[in-house]
Amino acid sequence: MPQRSGSITLPVMGLVLGALTPALADGRDPPTPITQRTIRELAAPVDLRFGTAVDINALANDATYRDTLSRQFSSVTAENVMKWDTLEPQQGAFNYAPADQLIAFASANRMAVRGHVLVWHNQIPSWVNEQAFTPDQLRTILRDHIMETARHFKGKLYQWDVLNEALNEDGTLRDTIWLRNLGEGYIADVFRWAHMADRNVKLFYNDFNLEFFGPKSDAAFAIVKGLVAQGVPIDGVGFQGHLGAQFGFDTRVQENMQRFADLGLEISVTEADVRMPLPTDVFKLQAQSQGYHSLLEPCLLTRACGSFTVWGYSDKYSWVPGVFTGQGAADLFDENFQPKPALAAVQHDLALAAKSRH
Ligand code: XIL
């Protein structure tokens, strides 16, 4: 297939995405062959940490997974092994080994580590959920969990998702074990406890659908604005970025990121993926590219956005098919670790941003 000026020939699809791949601002072609430059190489000059969630079993058992991971990414997030049910399956019996293995792998490959997650309503061990603790006991249990965990990982992480998914879509607080027992003051408390345990790591509020302007994003904005005003130690907001090609994408993500940044907060895209109804086809894959672009471009245009993490990078290990029936193919690489059109879109955004900032 002939190579048109300013376009990328995708190795798998044999497609030419002219519309997504305009020539660089100075009129020259983008670096060629763009698909052979890794994401981490392309992200370094724009000071962006580009990460992925890591499946610990794939890391242990799949050499291709491991090699692609260390070549392509400069940051990792534990997909599951820093969650409470993994870290403390029985009260007082700690299981740090899988998370520590991930940290060792990251350090051997010069990758940074994002912490995920201290407080959430899912993946809480049954000993917490299924006993009749008093509110005071639960408060102590949560504080101890946060402080133990933050202390264990002290100095190893650059950001922590302290609080995850505390909001409903309509902007009200989610009814969780924490809200019910501790009251809404728990939100400020969990950040204070994390800060007491580790004063250097950046503390984040993290949620999905924040990238869409609406009641949920407005509520998150109001809450973190209140926390900042009260001097609560919060450093950033994570836009998870779980999108679907069938739903369309928001065009005001940059404006949304900027209002949080204007509070003095950092922004991270923490869990990006763009699922689609299966089977895939070239048209859906093109829409998926636009989905990734709809998150990455605003991040690159927002000075406060310093890291961008995808929630898994190969369709072979994506969480999507197990949770969203009939959907999948959400990641940048397919099940055989071959690049998809979305990878080229990501590479192209990074290459253009490098031209724009430097
Ligand atoms: C998901 C993992 O990917 C799955 O393996 C696990 O079974 C459930 O949790 N938002 C989050 C992540 O903050 O922790 C979730 O991860 C995906 C949605």
mmCIF file with all atom_site columns, N, CA and C in Angstrom, residues 278-325:
data_model
loop_
_atom_site.group_PDB
_atom_site.id
_atom_site.type_symbol
_atom_site.label_atom_id
_atom_site.label_alt_id
_atom_site.label_comp_id
_atom_site.label_asym_id
_atom_site.label_entity_id
_atom_site.label_seq_id
_atom_site.pdbx_PDB_ins_code
_atom_site.Cartn_x
_atom_site.Cartn_y
_atom_site.Cartn_z
_atom_site.occupancy
_atom_site.B_iso_or_equiv
_atom_site.pdbx_formal_charge
_atom_site.auth_seq_id
_atom_site.auth_comp_id
_atom_site.auth_asym_id
_atom_site.auth_atom_id
_atom_site.pdbx_PDB_model_num
ATOM 1   N N  . LEU A 1 278 ? -18.889 -6.307  20.305 1.00 0.00 ? 278 LEU A N  1
ATOM 2   C CA . LEU A 1 278 ? -18.168 -7.257  19.444 1.00 0.00 ? 278 LEU A CA 1
ATOM 3   C C  . LEU A 1 278 ? -19.113 -7.790  18.366 1.00 0.00 ? 278 LEU A C  1
ATOM 4   N N  . PRO A 1 279 ? -18.658 -8.190  17.205 1.00 0.00 ? 279 PRO A N  1
ATOM 5   C CA . PRO A 1 279 ? -17.243 -8.242  16.815 1.00 0.00 ? 279 PRO A CA 1
ATOM 6   C C  . PRO A 1 279 ? -16.711 -6.868  16.409 1.00 0.00 ? 279 PRO A C  1
ATOM 7   N N  . THR A 1 280 ? -15.387 -6.799  16.350 1.00 0.00 ? 280 THR A N  1
ATOM 8   C CA . THR A 1 280 ? -14.769 -5.550  15.906 1.00 0.00 ? 280 THR A CA 1
ATOM 9   C C  . THR A 1 280 ? -14.893 -5.422  14.391 1.00 0.00 ? 280 THR A C  1
ATOM 10  N N  . ASP A 1 281 ? -14.784 -4.211  13.908 1.00 0.00 ? 281 ASP A N  1
ATOM 11  C CA . ASP A 1 281 ? -14.609 -3.980  12.466 1.00 0.00 ? 281 ASP A CA 1
ATOM 12  C C  . ASP A 1 281 ? -13.814 -2.691  12.316 1.00 0.00 ? 281 ASP A C  1
ATOM 13  N N  . VAL A 1 282 ? -13.428 -2.382  11.090 1.00 0.00 ? 282 VAL A N  1
ATOM 14  C CA . VAL A 1 282 ? -12.522 -1.245  10.906 1.00 0.00 ? 282 VAL A CA 1
ATOM 15  C C  . VAL A 1 282 ? -13.167 0.075   11.331 1.00 0.00 ? 282 VAL A C  1
ATOM 16  N N  . PHE A 1 283 ? -14.480 0.161   11.186 1.00 0.00 ? 283 PHE A N  1
ATOM 17  C CA . PHE A 1 283 ? -15.161 1.404   11.532 1.00 0.00 ? 283 PHE A CA 1
ATOM 18  C C  . PHE A 1 283 ? -15.184 1.615   13.046 1.00 0.00 ? 283 PHE A C  1
ATOM 19  N N  . LYS A 1 284 ? -15.474 0.542   13.786 1.00 0.00 ? 284 LYS A N  1
ATOM 20  C CA . LYS A 1 284 ? -15.457 0.644   15.250 1.00 0.00 ? 284 LYS A CA 1
ATOM 21  C C  . LYS A 1 284 ? -14.036 0.912   15.749 1.00 0.00 ? 284 LYS A C  1
ATOM 22  N N  . LEU A 1 285 ? -13.056 0.291   15.091 1.00 0.00 ? 285 LEU A N  1
ATOM 23  C CA . LEU A 1 285 ? -11.671 0.512   15.516 1.00 0.00 ? 285 LEU A CA 1
ATOM 24  C C  . LEU A 1 285 ? -11.248 1.957   15.282 1.00 0.00 ? 285 LEU A C  1
ATOM 25  N N  . GLN A 1 286 ? -11.784 2.546   14.217 1.00 0.00 ? 286 GLN A N  1
ATOM 26  C CA . GLN A 1 286 ? -11.495 3.964   13.975 1.00 0.00 ? 286 GLN A CA 1
ATOM 27  C C  . GLN A 1 286 ? -12.145 4.830   15.063 1.00 0.00 ? 286 GLN A C  1
ATOM 28  N N  . ALA A 1 287 ? -13.397 4.500   15.415 1.00 0.00 ? 287 ALA A N  1
ATOM 29  C CA . ALA A 1 287 ? -14.069 5.240   16.496 1.00 0.00 ? 287 ALA A CA 1
ATOM 30  C C  . ALA A 1 287 ? -13.286 5.081   17.802 1.00 0.00 ? 287 ALA A C  1
ATOM 31  N N  . GLN A 1 288 ? -12.776 3.889   18.025 1.00 0.00 ? 288 GLN A N  1
ATOM 32  C CA . GLN A 1 288 ? -11.983 3.659   19.230 1.00 0.00 ? 288 GLN A CA 1
ATOM 33  C C  . GLN A 1 288 ? -10.745 4.568   19.263 1.00 0.00 ? 288 GLN A C  1
ATOM 34  N N  . SER A 1 289 ? -10.091 4.720   18.118 1.00 0.00 ? 289 SER A N  1
ATOM 35  C CA . SER A 1 289 ? -8.930  5.620   18.052 1.00 0.00 ? 289 SER A CA 1
ATOM 36  C C  . SER A 1 289 ? -9.322  7.015   18.495 1.00 0.00 ? 289 SER A C  1
ATOM 37  N N  . GLN A 1 290 ? -10.496 7.443   18.028 1.00 0.00 ? 290 GLN A N  1
ATOM 38  C CA . GLN A 1 290 ? -10.955 8.788   18.393 1.00 0.00 ? 290 GLN A CA 1
ATOM 39  C C  . GLN A 1 290 ? -11.238 8.875   19.888 1.00 0.00 ? 290 GLN A C  1
ATOM 40  N N  . GLY A 1 291 ? -11.693 7.768   20.472 1.00 0.00 ? 291 GLY A N  1
ATOM 41  C CA . GLY A 1 291 ? -11.926 7.734   21.918 1.00 0.00 ? 291 GLY A CA 1
ATOM 42  C C  . GLY A 1 291 ? -10.633 7.949   22.703 1.00 0.00 ? 291 GLY A C  1
ATOM 43  N N  . TYR A 1 292 ? -9.591  7.229   22.333 1.00 0.00 ? 292 TYR A N  1
ATOM 44  C CA . TYR A 1 292 ? -8.299  7.440   23.009 1.00 0.00 ? 292 TYR A CA 1
ATOM 45  C C  . TYR A 1 292 ? -7.808  8.871   22.799 1.00 0.00 ? 292 TYR A C  1
ATOM 46  N N  . HIS A 1 293 ? -7.958  9.337   21.547 1.00 0.00 ? 293 HIS A N  1
ATOM 47  C CA . HIS A 1 293 ? -7.542  10.703  21.227 1.00 0.00 ? 293 HIS A CA 1
ATOM 48  C C  . HIS A 1 293 ? -8.323  11.715  22.068 1.00 0.00 ? 293 HIS A C  1
ATOM 49  N N  . SER A 1 294 ? -9.610  11.430  22.322 1.00 0.00 ? 294 SER A N  1
ATOM 50  C CA . SER A 1 294 ? -10.461 12.378  23.067 1.00 0.00 ? 294 SER A CA 1
ATOM 51  C C  . SER A 1 294 ? -9.995  12.540  24.517 1.00 0.00 ? 294 SER A C  1
ATOM 52  N N  . LEU A 1 295 ? -9.211  11.593  25.019 1.00 0.00 ? 295 LEU A N  1
ATOM 53  C CA . LEU A 1 295 ? -8.644  11.718  26.373 1.00 0.00 ? 295 LEU A CA 1
ATOM 54  C C  . LEU A 1 295 ? -7.199  12.200  26.347 1.00 0.00 ? 295 LEU A C  1
ATOM 55  N N  . LEU A 1 296 ? -6.436  11.691  25.374 1.00 0.00 ? 296 LEU A N  1
ATOM 56  C CA . LEU A 1 296 ? -4.997  11.996  25.366 1.00 0.00 ? 296 LEU A CA 1
ATOM 57  C C  . LEU A 1 296 ? -4.716  13.431  24.930 1.00 0.00 ? 296 LEU A C  1
ATOM 58  N N  . GLU A 1 297 ? -5.417  13.884  23.910 1.00 0.00 ? 297 GLU A N  1
ATOM 59  C CA . GLU A 1 297 ? -5.149  15.259  23.451 1.00 0.00 ? 297 GLU A CA 1
ATOM 60  C C  . GLU A 1 297 ? -5.395  16.287  24.548 1.00 0.00 ? 297 GLU A C  1
ATOM 61  N N  . PRO A 1 298 ? -6.550  16.238  25.242 1.00 0.00 ? 298 PRO A N  1
ATOM 62  C CA . PRO A 1 298 ? -6.750  17.212  26.322 1.00 0.00 ? 298 PRO A CA 1
ATOM 63  C C  . PRO A 1 298 ? -5.688  17.099  27.417 1.00 0.00 ? 298 PRO A C  1
ATOM 64  N N  . CYS A 1 299 ? -5.279  15.866  27.717 1.00 0.00 ? 299 CYS A N  1
ATOM 65  C CA . CYS A 1 299 ? -4.230  15.699  28.732 1.00 0.00 ? 299 CYS A CA 1
ATOM 66  C C  . CYS A 1 299 ? -2.950  16.397  28.266 1.00 0.00 ? 299 CYS A C  1
ATOM 67  N N  . LEU A 1 300 ? -2.612  16.214  27.000 1.00 0.00 ? 300 LEU A N  1
ATOM 68  C CA . LEU A 1 300 ? -1.385  16.825  26.482 1.00 0.00 ? 300 LEU A CA 1
ATOM 69  C C  . LEU A 1 300 ? -1.486  18.353  26.411 1.00 0.00 ? 300 LEU A C  1
ATOM 70  N N  . LEU A 1 301 ? -2.709  18.849  26.316 1.00 0.00 ? 301 LEU A N  1
ATOM 71  C CA . LEU A 1 301 ? -2.907  20.297  26.247 1.00 0.00 ? 301 LEU A CA 1
ATOM 72  C C  . LEU A 1 301 ? -3.066  20.931  27.629 1.00 0.00 ? 301 LEU A C  1
ATOM 73  N N  . THR A 1 302 ? -3.155  20.089  28.659 1.00 0.00 ? 302 THR A N  1
ATOM 74  C CA . THR A 1 302 ? -3.342  20.601  30.022 1.00 0.00 ? 302 THR A CA 1
ATOM 75  C C  . THR A 1 302 ? -2.039  20.414  30.783 1.00 0.00 ? 302 THR A C  1
ATOM 76  N N  . ARG A 1 303 ? -1.423  21.509  31.157 1.00 0.00 ? 303 ARG A N  1
ATOM 77  C CA . ARG A 1 303 ? -0.106  21.441  31.792 1.00 0.00 ? 303 ARG A CA 1
ATOM 78  C C  . ARG A 1 303 ? -0.110  20.555  33.045 1.00 0.00 ? 303 ARG A C  1
ATOM 79  N N  . ALA A 1 304 ? -1.231  20.578  33.769 1.00 0.00 ? 304 ALA A N  1
ATOM 80  C CA . ALA A 1 304 ? -1.310  19.835  35.040 1.00 0.00 ? 304 ALA A CA 1
ATOM 81  C C  . ALA A 1 304 ? -1.493  18.336  34.838 1.00 0.00 ? 304 ALA A C  1
ATOM 82  N N  . CYS A 1 305 ? -1.687  17.894  33.606 1.00 0.00 ? 305 CYS A N  1
ATOM 83  C CA . CYS A 1 305 ? -1.911  16.469  33.351 1.00 0.00 ? 305 CYS A CA 1
ATOM 84  C C  . CYS A 1 305 ? -0.574  15.786  33.086 1.00 0.00 ? 305 CYS A C  1
ATOM 85  N N  . GLY A 1 306 ? -0.087  15.050  34.067 1.00 0.00 ? 306 GLY A N  1
ATOM 86  C CA . GLY A 1 306 ? 1.264   14.499  33.982 1.00 0.00 ? 306 GLY A CA 1
ATOM 87  C C  . GLY A 1 306 ? 1.338   12.998  33.815 1.00 0.00 ? 306 GLY A C  1
ATOM 88  N N  . SER A 1 307 ? 0.198   12.328  33.871 1.00 0.00 ? 307 SER A N  1
ATOM 89  C CA . SER A 1 307 ? 0.268   10.894  33.608 1.00 0.00 ? 307 SER A CA 1
ATOM 90  C C  . SER A 1 307 ? -1.015  10.399  32.954 1.00 0.00 ? 307 SER A C  1
ATOM 91  N N  . PHE A 1 308 ? -0.820  9.408   32.112 1.00 0.00 ? 308 PHE A N  1
ATOM 92  C CA . PHE A 1 308 ? -1.918  8.835   31.334 1.00 0.00 ? 308 PHE A CA 1
ATOM 93  C C  . PHE A 1 308 ? -1.753  7.324   31.393 1.00 0.00 ? 308 PHE A C  1
ATOM 94  N N  . THR A 1 309 ? -2.731  6.667   32.001 1.00 0.00 ? 309 THR A N  1
ATOM 95  C CA . THR A 1 309 ? -2.639  5.214   32.187 1.00 0.00 ? 309 THR A CA 1
ATOM 96  C C  . THR A 1 309 ? -3.809  4.523   31.496 1.00 0.00 ? 309 THR A C  1
ATOM 97  N N  . VAL A 1 310 ? -3.503  3.460   30.781 1.00 0.00 ? 310 VAL A N  1
ATOM 98  C CA . VAL A 1 310 ? -4.563  2.636   30.180 1.00 0.00 ? 310 VAL A CA 1
ATOM 99  C C  . VAL A 1 310 ? -4.839  1.447   31.097 1.00 0.00 ? 310 VAL A C  1
ATOM 100 N N  . TRP A 1 311 ? -6.099  0.992   31.106 1.00 0.00 ? 311 TRP A N  1
ATOM 101 C CA . TRP A 1 311 ? -6.482  -0.082  32.039 1.00 0.00 ? 311 TRP A CA 1
ATOM 102 C C  . TRP A 1 311 ? -6.308  -1.436  31.353 1.00 0.00 ? 311 TRP A C  1
ATOM 103 N N  . GLY A 1 312 ? -5.045  -1.803  31.199 1.00 0.00 ? 312 GLY A N  1
ATOM 104 C CA . GLY A 1 312 ? -4.689  -2.987  30.414 1.00 0.00 ? 312 GLY A CA 1
ATOM 105 C C  . GLY A 1 312 ? -4.307  -2.525  29.023 1.00 0.00 ? 312 GLY A C  1
ATOM 106 N N  . TYR A 1 313 ? -3.353  -3.231  28.426 1.00 0.00 ? 313 TYR A N  1
ATOM 107 C CA . TYR A 1 313 ? -2.896  -2.780  27.112 1.00 0.00 ? 313 TYR A CA 1
ATOM 108 C C  . TYR A 1 313 ? -3.112  -3.811  26.014 1.00 0.00 ? 313 TYR A C  1
ATOM 109 N N  . SER A 1 314 ? -3.407  -5.064  26.378 1.00 0.00 ? 314 SER A N  1
ATOM 110 C CA . SER A 1 314 ? -3.678  -6.072  25.351 1.00 0.00 ? 314 SER A CA 1
ATOM 111 C C  . SER A 1 314 ? -5.067  -6.661  25.571 1.00 0.00 ? 314 SER A C  1
ATOM 112 N N  . ASP A 1 315 ? -5.813  -6.807  24.477 1.00 0.00 ? 315 ASP A N  1
ATOM 113 C CA . ASP A 1 315 ? -7.155  -7.389  24.563 1.00 0.00 ? 315 ASP A CA 1
ATOM 114 C C  . ASP A 1 315 ? -7.134  -8.801  25.155 1.00 0.00 ? 315 ASP A C  1
ATOM 115 N N  . LYS A 1 316 ? -5.945  -9.417  25.149 1.00 0.00 ? 316 LYS A N  1
ATOM 116 C CA . LYS A 1 316 ? -5.834  -10.766 25.709 1.00 0.00 ? 316 LYS A CA 1
ATOM 117 C C  . LYS A 1 316 ? -6.180  -10.790 27.200 1.00 0.00 ? 316 LYS A C  1
ATOM 118 N N  . TYR A 1 317 ? -5.908  -9.684  27.888 1.00 0.00 ? 317 TYR A N  1
ATOM 119 C CA . TYR A 1 317 ? -6.097  -9.678  29.346 1.00 0.00 ? 317 TYR A CA 1
ATOM 120 C C  . TYR A 1 317 ? -7.057  -8.597  29.831 1.00 0.00 ? 317 TYR A C  1
ATOM 121 N N  . SER A 1 318 ? -7.853  -8.024  28.933 1.00 0.00 ? 318 SER A N  1
ATOM 122 C CA . SER A 1 318 ? -8.722  -6.922  29.343 1.00 0.00 ? 318 SER A CA 1
ATOM 123 C C  . SER A 1 318 ? -9.828  -7.382  30.296 1.00 0.00 ? 318 SER A C  1
ATOM 124 N N  . TRP A 1 319 ? -10.172 -6.524  31.245 1.00 0.00 ? 319 TRP A N  1
ATOM 125 C CA . TRP A 1 319 ? -11.259 -6.811  32.181 1.00 0.00 ? 319 TRP A CA 1
ATOM 126 C C  . TRP A 1 319 ? -12.631 -6.676  31.516 1.00 0.00 ? 319 TRP A C  1
ATOM 127 N N  . VAL A 1 320 ? -12.697 -6.026  30.336 1.00 0.00 ? 320 VAL A N  1
ATOM 128 C CA . VAL A 1 320 ? -13.982 -5.617  29.760 1.00 0.00 ? 320 VAL A CA 1
ATOM 129 C C  . VAL A 1 320 ? -14.926 -6.786  29.452 1.00 0.00 ? 320 VAL A C  1
ATOM 130 N N  . PRO A 1 321 ? -14.493 -7.816  28.713 1.00 0.00 ? 321 PRO A N  1
ATOM 131 C CA . PRO A 1 321 ? -15.462 -8.864  28.344 1.00 0.00 ? 321 PRO A CA 1
ATOM 132 C C  . PRO A 1 321 ? -16.099 -9.546  29.548 1.00 0.00 ? 321 PRO A C  1
ATOM 133 N N  . GLY A 1 322 ? -15.384 -9.616  30.655 1.00 0.00 ? 322 GLY A N  1
ATOM 134 C CA . GLY A 1 322 ? -15.926 -10.254 31.849 1.00 0.00 ? 322 GLY A CA 1
ATOM 135 C C  . GLY A 1 322 ? -16.984 -9.418  32.559 1.00 0.00 ? 322 GLY A C  1
ATOM 136 N N  . VAL A 1 323 ? -17.031 -8.140  32.249 1.00 0.00 ? 323 VAL A N  1
ATOM 137 C CA . VAL A 1 323 ? -17.921 -7.239  32.992 1.00 0.00 ? 323 VAL A CA 1
ATOM 138 C C  . VAL A 1 323 ? -19.027 -6.667  32.107 1.00 0.00 ? 323 VAL A C  1
ATOM 139 N N  . PHE A 1 324 ? -18.685 -6.366  30.852 1.00 0.00 ? 324 PHE A N  1
ATOM 140 C CA . PHE A 1 324 ? -19.655 -5.784  29.928 1.00 0.00 ? 324 PHE A CA 1
ATOM 141 C C  . PHE A 1 324 ? -19.981 -6.833  28.861 1.00 0.00 ? 324 PHE A C  1
ATOM 142 N N  . THR A 1 325 ? -21.123 -7.488  29.037 1.00 0.00 ? 325 THR A N  1
ATOM 143 C CA . THR A 1 325 ? -21.471 -8.615  28.171 1.00 0.00 ? 325 THR A CA 1
ATOM 144 C C  . THR A 1 325 ? -21.517 -8.187  26.701 1.00 0.00 ? 325 THR A C  1
#
